Amino acid sequence: MTTLHYLNGYPSALLERIHTLLEQGQLGTWLEHKYPTRHDIQTDKALYQYVAELKQRYLKNAPAVAKVQFDNQQHPVKGTLGTNTFVARVQGGKLKSKNEIRIAALFRDAPEEFLRMIVVHELSHLKEKDHNKAFYQLCCHMEPDYHQLEFDMRVWLTWRERA
């Protein structure tokens, strides 16, 4: 069986099903049936507004996000789909800090559910820095289908790589 590196750690029965769909050329059809629509968030400004709306809805007391943008440097093969960076600078006698979120540019072409899942993940880092139980609980609070979307997004990445 071909290695499905985006799906490492998942049960072998799931991997066999995905591998079979991939070999039969049916994986793209299955994904398009499950996620038929694409989003229209194509600019950094639109992405910033999208992130700000989710933050306002779920994380009103979390630190502000200074910058949000699509990033061509991030790629799933290198292990990054999005990043949340915390930059601290000394200005005069004060310590100024700001948060920046960068989302891999390939999510411009993704179903909106996958973009939302990545944004929810990065927003959760505003409150929880580590990938711990509290972090995933916060992700599921903002997106109840978080874990299913993460799996399906990994399947989508696998299909994109093979297409």
Coordinates of C-alpha atoms in Angstrom, one line a residue:
M1 CA 0.0 0.0 0.0
T2 CA 1.2 3.5 -0.9
T3 CA 2.2 5.6 2.1
L4 CA -0.5 8.2 3.0
H5 CA 1.8 10.5 5.0
Y6 CA -0.9 13.1 5.8
L7 CA -2.9 10.3 7.5
N8 CA -0.2 8.7 9.7
G9 CA -1.6 7.5 13.0
Y10 CA -5.2 6.8 11.8
P11 CA -6.7 3.3 12.0
S12 CA -5.7 0.9 9.2
A13 CA -9.3 0.3 8.2
L14 CA -9.7 4.0 7.4
L15 CA -6.4 4.1 5.5
E16 CA -7.4 1.1 3.4
R17 CA -10.7 2.8 2.5
I18 CA -8.9 6.0 1.5
H19 CA -6.3 4.1 -0.4
T20 CA -8.9 2.1 -2.3
L21 CA -10.8 5.3 -3.3
L22 CA -7.6 6.9 -4.4
E23 CA -6.5 3.9 -6.5
Q24 CA -10.0 3.7 -8.1
G25 CA -9.9 7.4 -8.9
Q26 CA -13.0 8.0 -6.7
L27 CA -11.4 10.1 -3.9
G28 CA -11.9 13.4 -5.6
T29 CA -15.5 12.6 -6.4
W30 CA -16.2 11.6 -2.8
L31 CA -14.6 14.8 -1.5
E32 CA -16.5 17.0 -4.0
H33 CA -19.8 15.3 -3.0
K34 CA -19.1 15.8 0.7
Y35 CA -17.7 19.4 0.3
P36 CA -19.3 20.8 -2.9
T37 CA -18.8 24.5 -2.4
R38 CA -15.7 26.7 -2.3
H39 CA -15.3 29.9 -0.4
D40 CA -14.8 33.3 -1.9
I41 CA -12.1 34.5 0.6
Q42 CA -9.3 35.2 -1.7
T43 CA -7.5 38.3 -0.3
D44 CA -5.7 38.9 2.9
K45 CA -8.3 41.6 3.8
A46 CA -11.2 39.2 3.4
L47 CA -9.2 36.5 5.4
Y48 CA -8.6 39.1 8.2
Q49 CA -12.3 39.9 8.4
Y50 CA -13.2 36.2 8.4
V51 CA -10.8 35.6 11.3
A52 CA -11.9 38.7 13.2
E53 CA -15.6 37.6 13.0
L54 CA -14.8 34.1 14.4
K55 CA -12.6 35.7 17.1
Q56 CA -15.3 38.2 18.1
R57 CA -17.8 35.4 18.3
Y58 CA -15.8 32.9 20.4
L59 CA -12.8 34.6 21.9
K60 CA -13.8 38.1 22.9
N61 CA -11.2 38.3 25.7
A62 CA -8.3 36.8 23.8
P63 CA -5.4 39.0 22.7
A64 CA -6.0 41.0 19.5
V65 CA -4.7 39.7 16.2
A66 CA -2.7 42.4 14.4
K67 CA -2.2 40.7 11.1
V68 CA -3.8 37.8 9.1
Q69 CA -2.6 36.7 5.7
F70 CA -2.3 33.9 3.3
D71 CA 1.3 32.7 3.1
N72 CA 2.9 31.0 0.1
Q73 CA 5.8 29.8 2.2
Q74 CA 3.7 27.4 4.3
H75 CA 3.2 24.0 2.8
P76 CA 1.8 20.8 4.3
V77 CA 4.8 18.7 3.2
K78 CA 6.9 20.8 5.5
G79 CA 4.3 20.4 8.3
T80 CA 2.7 23.8 8.3
L81 CA -0.8 24.7 7.3
G82 CA -1.0 27.7 9.4
T83 CA 0.9 29.5 12.1
N84 CA 0.2 31.8 15.0
T85 CA 3.2 33.9 16.0
F86 CA 3.5 36.1 19.0
V87 CA 5.9 39.0 18.5
A88 CA 7.1 41.0 21.4
R89 CA 9.1 44.2 21.0
V90 CA 10.5 46.8 23.4
Q91 CA 9.4 50.3 22.5
G92 CA 10.8 52.8 25.0
G93 CA 10.1 51.5 28.4
K94 CA 7.2 49.3 27.4
L95 CA 6.9 45.8 26.0
K96 CA 4.5 45.8 23.0
S97 CA 3.2 42.5 21.7
K98 CA 1.2 41.4 18.7
N99 CA -0.2 38.2 17.3
E100 CA 0.0 37.3 13.6
I101 CA -1.8 34.4 11.9
R102 CA -0.6 33.0 8.6
I103 CA -2.6 30.5 6.6
A104 CA -1.1 28.4 3.8
A105 CA -2.1 29.9 0.5
L106 CA -3.4 26.5 -0.8
F107 CA -6.5 27.1 1.4
R108 CA -7.6 29.7 -1.1
D109 CA -8.8 26.8 -3.2
A110 CA -10.1 24.7 -0.3
P111 CA -13.7 24.1 0.8
E112 CA -14.7 26.7 3.4
E113 CA -15.0 24.1 6.1
F114 CA -11.2 23.3 5.8
L115 CA -10.3 27.0 5.9
R116 CA -12.5 27.4 9.0
M117 CA -10.9 24.4 10.7
I118 CA -7.4 25.9 10.1
V119 CA -8.6 29.3 11.4
V120 CA -10.2 27.8 14.5
H121 CA -6.9 25.9 15.1
E122 CA -4.8 29.1 14.9
L123 CA -7.3 31.1 17.0
S124 CA -7.2 28.5 19.7
H125 CA -3.5 29.2 20.0
L126 CA -4.4 32.7 21.3
K127 CA -5.6 31.0 24.5
E128 CA -3.7 27.7 24.6
K129 CA -0.2 27.6 23.2
D130 CA 0.2 23.8 23.4
H131 CA -1.7 21.0 21.7
N132 CA -3.3 19.8 24.9
K133 CA -6.7 18.7 26.0
A134 CA -7.8 22.3 26.7
F135 CA -6.6 23.3 23.2
Y136 CA -8.7 20.7 21.5
Q137 CA -11.7 21.4 23.7
L138 CA -11.5 25.0 22.6
C139 CA -11.3 23.9 18.9
C140 CA -14.4 21.8 19.4
H141 CA -16.2 24.6 21.1
M142 CA -15.7 26.8 18.1
E143 CA -16.1 24.0 15.5
P144 CA -18.0 21.0 16.8
D145 CA -16.9 18.9 13.8
Y146 CA -13.3 19.9 14.3
H147 CA -11.8 16.3 14.4
Q148 CA -13.8 15.1 11.4
L149 CA -12.9 18.2 9.4
E150 CA -9.2 17.7 10.3
F151 CA -9.3 14.1 9.0
D152 CA -11.2 15.1 5.8
M153 CA -8.8 18.0 5.2
R154 CA -5.9 15.5 5.5
V155 CA -7.7 13.3 2.9
W156 CA -8.1 16.4 0.7
L157 CA -4.4 17.1 1.0
T158 CA -3.6 13.5 0.0
W159 CA -5.9 13.7 -3.0
R160 CA -4.4 17.1 -4.1
E161 CA -0.9 15.7 -3.9
R162 CA -1.9 12.8 -6.1
A163 CA -4.1 14.7 -8.6

